[in-house]
Coordinates of C-alpha atoms and ligand atoms in Angstrom, one line a residue:
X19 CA -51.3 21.5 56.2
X20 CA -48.0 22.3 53.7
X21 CA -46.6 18.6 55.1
X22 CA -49.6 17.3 52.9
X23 CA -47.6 15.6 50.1
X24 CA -50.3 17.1 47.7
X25 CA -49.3 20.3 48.5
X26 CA -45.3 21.2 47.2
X27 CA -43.1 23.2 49.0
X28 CA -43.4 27.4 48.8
X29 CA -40.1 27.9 48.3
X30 CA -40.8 31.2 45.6
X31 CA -41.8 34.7 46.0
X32 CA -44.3 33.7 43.6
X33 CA -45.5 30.5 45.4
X34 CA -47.9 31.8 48.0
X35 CA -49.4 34.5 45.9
X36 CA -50.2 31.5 42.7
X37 CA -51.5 29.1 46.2
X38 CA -53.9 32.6 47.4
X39 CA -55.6 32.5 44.2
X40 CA -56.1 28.8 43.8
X41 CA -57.7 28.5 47.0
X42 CA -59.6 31.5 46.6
X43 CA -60.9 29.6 43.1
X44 CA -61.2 26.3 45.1
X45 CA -63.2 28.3 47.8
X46 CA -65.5 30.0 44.8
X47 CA -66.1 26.6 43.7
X48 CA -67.0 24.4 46.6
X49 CA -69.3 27.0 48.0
X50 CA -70.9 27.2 45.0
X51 CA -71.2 23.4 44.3
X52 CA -72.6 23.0 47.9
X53 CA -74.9 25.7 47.2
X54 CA -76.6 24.4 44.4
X55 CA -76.7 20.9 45.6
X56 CA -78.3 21.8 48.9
X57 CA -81.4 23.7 46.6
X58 CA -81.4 21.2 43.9
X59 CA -82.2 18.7 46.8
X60 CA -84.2 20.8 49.0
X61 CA -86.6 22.8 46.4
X62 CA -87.4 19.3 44.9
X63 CA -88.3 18.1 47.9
X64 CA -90.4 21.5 49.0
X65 CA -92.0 22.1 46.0
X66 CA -92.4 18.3 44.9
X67 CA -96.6 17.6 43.2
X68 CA -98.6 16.5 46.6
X69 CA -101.6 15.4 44.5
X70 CA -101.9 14.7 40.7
X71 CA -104.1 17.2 40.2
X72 CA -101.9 19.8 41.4
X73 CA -101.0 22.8 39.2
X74 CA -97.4 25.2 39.8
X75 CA -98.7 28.5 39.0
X76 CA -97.3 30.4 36.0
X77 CA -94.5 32.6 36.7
X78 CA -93.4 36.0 33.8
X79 CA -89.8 36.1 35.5
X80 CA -88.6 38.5 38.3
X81 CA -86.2 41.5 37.7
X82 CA -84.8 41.4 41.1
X83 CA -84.1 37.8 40.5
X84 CA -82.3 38.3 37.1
X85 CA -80.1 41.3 38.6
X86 CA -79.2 39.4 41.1
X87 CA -77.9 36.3 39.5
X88 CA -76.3 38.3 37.0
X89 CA -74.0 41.1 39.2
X90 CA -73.3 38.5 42.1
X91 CA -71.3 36.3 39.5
X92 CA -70.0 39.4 37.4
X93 CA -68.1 40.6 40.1
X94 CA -66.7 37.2 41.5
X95 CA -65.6 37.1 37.9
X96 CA -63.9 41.0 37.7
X97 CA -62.3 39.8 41.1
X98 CA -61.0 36.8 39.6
X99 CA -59.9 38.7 36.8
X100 CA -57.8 41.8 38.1
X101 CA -56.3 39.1 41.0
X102 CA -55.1 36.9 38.5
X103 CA -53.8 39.5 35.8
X104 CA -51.8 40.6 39.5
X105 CA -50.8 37.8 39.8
X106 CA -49.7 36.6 36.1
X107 CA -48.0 40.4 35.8
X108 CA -45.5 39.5 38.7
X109 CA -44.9 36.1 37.3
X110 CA -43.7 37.4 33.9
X111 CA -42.5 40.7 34.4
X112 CA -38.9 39.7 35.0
X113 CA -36.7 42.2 38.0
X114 CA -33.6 44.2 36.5
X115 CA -31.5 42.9 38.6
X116 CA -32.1 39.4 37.8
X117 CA -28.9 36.5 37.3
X118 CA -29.3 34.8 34.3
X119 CA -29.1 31.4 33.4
X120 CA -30.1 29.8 30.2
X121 CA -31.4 26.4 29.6
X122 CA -31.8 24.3 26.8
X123 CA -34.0 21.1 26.5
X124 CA -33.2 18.1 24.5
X125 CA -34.7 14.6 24.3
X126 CA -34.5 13.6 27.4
X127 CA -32.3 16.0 29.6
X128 CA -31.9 20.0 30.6
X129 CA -28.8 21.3 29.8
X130 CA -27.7 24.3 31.5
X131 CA -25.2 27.4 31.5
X132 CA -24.9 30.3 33.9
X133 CA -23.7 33.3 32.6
X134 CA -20.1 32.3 34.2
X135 CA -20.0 29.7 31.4
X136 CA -20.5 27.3 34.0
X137 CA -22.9 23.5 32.8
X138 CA -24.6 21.4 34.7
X139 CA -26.9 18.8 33.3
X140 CA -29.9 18.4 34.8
X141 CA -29.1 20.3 37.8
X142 CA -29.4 24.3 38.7
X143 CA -27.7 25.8 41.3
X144 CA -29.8 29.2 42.3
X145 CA -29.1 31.5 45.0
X146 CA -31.8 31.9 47.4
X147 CA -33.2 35.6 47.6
X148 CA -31.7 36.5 44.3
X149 CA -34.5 37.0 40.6
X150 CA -33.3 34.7 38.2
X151 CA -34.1 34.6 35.0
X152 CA -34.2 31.5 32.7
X153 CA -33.8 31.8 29.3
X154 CA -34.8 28.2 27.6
X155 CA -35.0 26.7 24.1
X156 CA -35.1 23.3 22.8
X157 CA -33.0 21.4 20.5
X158 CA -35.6 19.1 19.3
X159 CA -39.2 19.3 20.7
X160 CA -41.1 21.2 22.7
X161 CA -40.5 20.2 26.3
X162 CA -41.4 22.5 29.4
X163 CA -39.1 23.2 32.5
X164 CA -41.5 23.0 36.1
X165 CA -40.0 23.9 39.1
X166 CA -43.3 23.2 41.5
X167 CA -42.0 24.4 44.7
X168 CA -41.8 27.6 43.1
X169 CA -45.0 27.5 40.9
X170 CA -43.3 28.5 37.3
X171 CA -43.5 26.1 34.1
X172 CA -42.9 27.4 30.9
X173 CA -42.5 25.6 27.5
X174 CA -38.8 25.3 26.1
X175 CA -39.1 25.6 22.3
X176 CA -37.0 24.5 19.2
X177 CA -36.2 27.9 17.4
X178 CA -37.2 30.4 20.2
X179 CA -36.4 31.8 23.1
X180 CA -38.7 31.8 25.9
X181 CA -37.6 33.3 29.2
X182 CA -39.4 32.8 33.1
X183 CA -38.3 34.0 36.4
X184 CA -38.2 33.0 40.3
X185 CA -37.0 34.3 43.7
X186 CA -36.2 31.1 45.6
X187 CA -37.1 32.1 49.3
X188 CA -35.6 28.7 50.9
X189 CA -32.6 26.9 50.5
X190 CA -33.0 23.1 49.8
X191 CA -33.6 20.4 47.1
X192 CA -36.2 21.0 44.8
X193 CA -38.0 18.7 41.7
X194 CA -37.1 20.0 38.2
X195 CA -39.7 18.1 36.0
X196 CA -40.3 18.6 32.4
X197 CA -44.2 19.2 32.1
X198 CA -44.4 18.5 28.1
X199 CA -44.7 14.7 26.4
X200 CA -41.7 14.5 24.7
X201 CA -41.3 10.8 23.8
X202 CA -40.2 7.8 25.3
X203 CA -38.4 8.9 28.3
X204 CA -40.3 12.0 29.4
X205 CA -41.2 10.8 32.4
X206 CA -37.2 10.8 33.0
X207 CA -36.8 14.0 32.2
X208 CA -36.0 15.0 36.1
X209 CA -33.8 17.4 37.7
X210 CA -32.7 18.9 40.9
X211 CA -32.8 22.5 41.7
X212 CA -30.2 23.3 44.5
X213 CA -31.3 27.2 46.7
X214 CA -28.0 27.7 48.6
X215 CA -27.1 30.9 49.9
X216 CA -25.6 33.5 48.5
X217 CA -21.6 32.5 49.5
X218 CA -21.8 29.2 48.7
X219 CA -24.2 29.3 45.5
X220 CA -20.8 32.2 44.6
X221 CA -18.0 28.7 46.0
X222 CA -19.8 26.6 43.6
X223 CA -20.0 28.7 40.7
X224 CA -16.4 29.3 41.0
X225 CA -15.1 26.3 42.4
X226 CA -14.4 24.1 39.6
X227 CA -12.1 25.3 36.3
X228 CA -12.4 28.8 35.4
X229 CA -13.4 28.6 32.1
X230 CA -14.4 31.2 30.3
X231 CA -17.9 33.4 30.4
X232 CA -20.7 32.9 28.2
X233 CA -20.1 35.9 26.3
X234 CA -16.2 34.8 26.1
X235 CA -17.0 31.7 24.3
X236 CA -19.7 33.8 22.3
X237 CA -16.7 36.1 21.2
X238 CA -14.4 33.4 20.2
X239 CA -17.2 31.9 18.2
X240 CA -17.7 34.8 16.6
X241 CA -14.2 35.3 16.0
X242 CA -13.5 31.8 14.7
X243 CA -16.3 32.3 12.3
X244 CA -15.3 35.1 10.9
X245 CA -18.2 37.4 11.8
X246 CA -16.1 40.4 12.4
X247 CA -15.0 40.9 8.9
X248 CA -18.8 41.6 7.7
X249 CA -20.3 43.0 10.9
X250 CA -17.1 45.2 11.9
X251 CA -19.1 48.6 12.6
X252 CA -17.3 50.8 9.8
X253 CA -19.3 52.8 6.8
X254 CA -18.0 50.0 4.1
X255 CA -18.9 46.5 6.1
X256 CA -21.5 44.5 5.0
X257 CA -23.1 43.9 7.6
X258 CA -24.9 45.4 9.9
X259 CA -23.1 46.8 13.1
X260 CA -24.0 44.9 16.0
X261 CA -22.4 47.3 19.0
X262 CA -25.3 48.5 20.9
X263 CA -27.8 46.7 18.8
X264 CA -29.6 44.7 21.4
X265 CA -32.9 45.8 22.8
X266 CA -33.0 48.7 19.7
X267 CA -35.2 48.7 17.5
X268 CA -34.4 47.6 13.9
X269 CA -35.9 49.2 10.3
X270 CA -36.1 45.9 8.0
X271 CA -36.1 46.4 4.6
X272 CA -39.7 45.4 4.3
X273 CA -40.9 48.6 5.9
X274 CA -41.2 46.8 9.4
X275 CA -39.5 47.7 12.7
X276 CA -38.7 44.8 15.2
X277 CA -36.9 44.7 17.9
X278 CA -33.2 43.2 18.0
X279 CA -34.4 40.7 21.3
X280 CA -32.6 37.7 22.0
X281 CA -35.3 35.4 19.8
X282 CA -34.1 37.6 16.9
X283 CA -30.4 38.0 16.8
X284 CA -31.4 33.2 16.9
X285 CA -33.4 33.9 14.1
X286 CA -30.8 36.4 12.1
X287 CA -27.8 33.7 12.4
X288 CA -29.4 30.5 11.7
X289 CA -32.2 32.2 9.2
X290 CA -30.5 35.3 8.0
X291 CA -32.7 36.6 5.3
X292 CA -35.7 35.7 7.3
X293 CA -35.5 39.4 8.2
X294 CA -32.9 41.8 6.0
X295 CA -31.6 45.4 7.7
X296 CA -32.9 48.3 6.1
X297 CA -30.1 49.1 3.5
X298 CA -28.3 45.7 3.3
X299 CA -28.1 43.0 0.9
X300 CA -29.4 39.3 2.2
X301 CA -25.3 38.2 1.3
X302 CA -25.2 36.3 5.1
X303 CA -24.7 32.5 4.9
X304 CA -26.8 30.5 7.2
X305 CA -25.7 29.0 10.6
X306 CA -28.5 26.3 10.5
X307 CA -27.0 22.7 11.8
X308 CA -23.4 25.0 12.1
X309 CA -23.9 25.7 16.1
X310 CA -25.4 23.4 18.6
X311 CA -28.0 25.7 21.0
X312 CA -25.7 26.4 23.6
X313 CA -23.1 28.1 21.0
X314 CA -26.0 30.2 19.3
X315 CA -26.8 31.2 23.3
X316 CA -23.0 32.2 23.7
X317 CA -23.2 34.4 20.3
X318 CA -26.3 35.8 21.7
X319 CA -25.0 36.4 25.0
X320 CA -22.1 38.3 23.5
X321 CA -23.8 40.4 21.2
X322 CA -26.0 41.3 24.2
X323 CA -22.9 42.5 26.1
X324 CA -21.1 44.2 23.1
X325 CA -23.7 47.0 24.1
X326 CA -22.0 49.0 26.9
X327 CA -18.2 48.3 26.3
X328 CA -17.9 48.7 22.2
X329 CA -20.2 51.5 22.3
X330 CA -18.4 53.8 25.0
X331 CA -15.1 53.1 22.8
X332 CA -16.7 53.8 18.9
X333 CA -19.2 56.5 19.8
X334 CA -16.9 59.3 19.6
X335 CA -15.3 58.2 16.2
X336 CA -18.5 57.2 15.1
X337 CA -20.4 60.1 15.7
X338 CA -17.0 62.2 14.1
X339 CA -17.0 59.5 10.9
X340 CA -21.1 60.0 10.9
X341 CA -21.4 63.5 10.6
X342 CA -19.4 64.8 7.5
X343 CA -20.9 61.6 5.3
X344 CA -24.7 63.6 6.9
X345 CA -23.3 66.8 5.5
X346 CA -22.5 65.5 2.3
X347 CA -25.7 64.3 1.3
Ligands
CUA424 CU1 -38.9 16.8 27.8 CU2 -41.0 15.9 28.4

């Protein structure tokens, strides 16, 4: 049945348990299309007027009737509705222990970068049996990366990060589409998805130049533009420190609490007093038009790793520098 063209490849963890629950709707639905049909058909022809002065008798409803039609469908429905939250809970709950790889959409290609600081253009490389999680955005317009062998799609959007997830289970070729009209050459906005094993998805990564990481390029942009001297993590910078800050929560100065995620720390460089840090001043220029997509993903990737390493170094001094300036208030 699976070499029937209409059918792509499982190649997913995901893939069989999205194709259960299709059929399973499919099934729902041809049984009951054939159903009704058959007693459309059948009480018109049982019950058609013999003579023309033939009267149907009156009928004042039946309870048995109206319970029945009411529970049969109600459950059908509640088992539709826990499978598929089952279902849509494994699709978007991504594993810890999940490779990243973020991709970027622009009219009309996919752009991508593993966390290696590896690009490929409208190609990803994946390991099979590995989670990986795709972190995508768009440059211009909403576009949306499908992978159909492995049942994902999820929109890429300009000024937002939007992240999905897959376990290839195969190794081959697969289609890379983008599922969202995005102008004149959507429909050439194709890709190739490579599953390799593990050894030789870790050859290609490292095969070409070793150039550097994601979060290496991240930490020269945020050297070269001069981030450090406002966000340097001492009592007197002006910014707000951003060692360990990813994932925390953060007290704005409007009263609310958000979490620093990756679609904020975007938001905070290119729209800085979109959201102001409880006790700063809004003094941050704006990055808008400054850094292409890929570069704000570097910064982002960086400050995301300046969590473990700057924090084991600074949390003795900063818990010594923290405590006196407590005690003096
Ligand atoms: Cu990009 Cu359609």
């Amino acid at each position: 049945m699976w070499s029937f063209p209409l059918f792509p490849d499982q190649a997913s963890t995901l893939a069989s348990k999205v194709d259960a629950l299709y059929f399973f709707l499919i099934a729902i639905s041809i049984f009951f299309s054939i159903l009704i049909a058959v007693l459309v058909v059948g009480l018109a022809i049982k019950y058609r007027r013999r003579s023309d002065d033939e009267k149907p008798p009156a009928i004042h409803g039946s309870l048995l009737l109206e319970l029945t039609w009411t529970l049969i469908p109600a459950g059908i429905v509640l088992v539709i509705f826990v499978w598929s939250a089952e279902v849509y809970f494994s699709a978007v709950r991504v594993p810890k222990n999940a490779i990243e790889v973020q991709a970027v959409g622009k009219r009309w290609m996919w752009k991508i970068q593993h966390m290696t600081g590896k690009r490929e253009i409208n190609e990803l490389h994946v390991p099979v049996g590995v989670p990986v999680k795709v972190t995508l955005t768009s440059e211009d317009v909403i576009h949306s990366f499908f992978i159909p062998a492995f049942r994902v799609k999820k929109d890429a959007v300009p000024g937002r990060y939007n992240t999905m997830w897959f376990e290839a289970t195969k190794t081959g070729k697969y289609h890379l589409f983008c599922a969202e009209y995005c102008g004149t050459k959507h429909s050439g906005m194709i890709g190739t998805v490579y599953v390799m094993e593990p050894d030789a998805y870790q050859a290609w990564l490292g095969g070409e130049q070793a150039g550097a990481s994601l979060a290496g390029a991240g930490e020269k942009l945020f050297t070269d533009l001069a981030c450090i001297t406002c966000h340097r993590g001492d009592s007197g910078a002006r910014g707000p420190d951003l060692a360990g800050l990813f994932g925390k929560p953060v007290k704005l100065a409007s009263g609310e609490t958000v979490t620093a995620d990756e679609t904020y720390l975007r938001e905070s460089i290119v729209q800085p007093a979109a959201k102001i840090v409880e006790g700063y001043q809004p003094i941050m220029p704006t990055f808008q038009g400054l850094l292409s997509e890929e570069q704000l993903l570097q910064l982002v990737a960086y400050i995301q790793g300046m969590k473990a390493e700057v924090k084991d170094e600074a949390a003795a001094p900063a818990a010594g520098a923290a405590a006196p300036s407590t005690g003096a208030r």
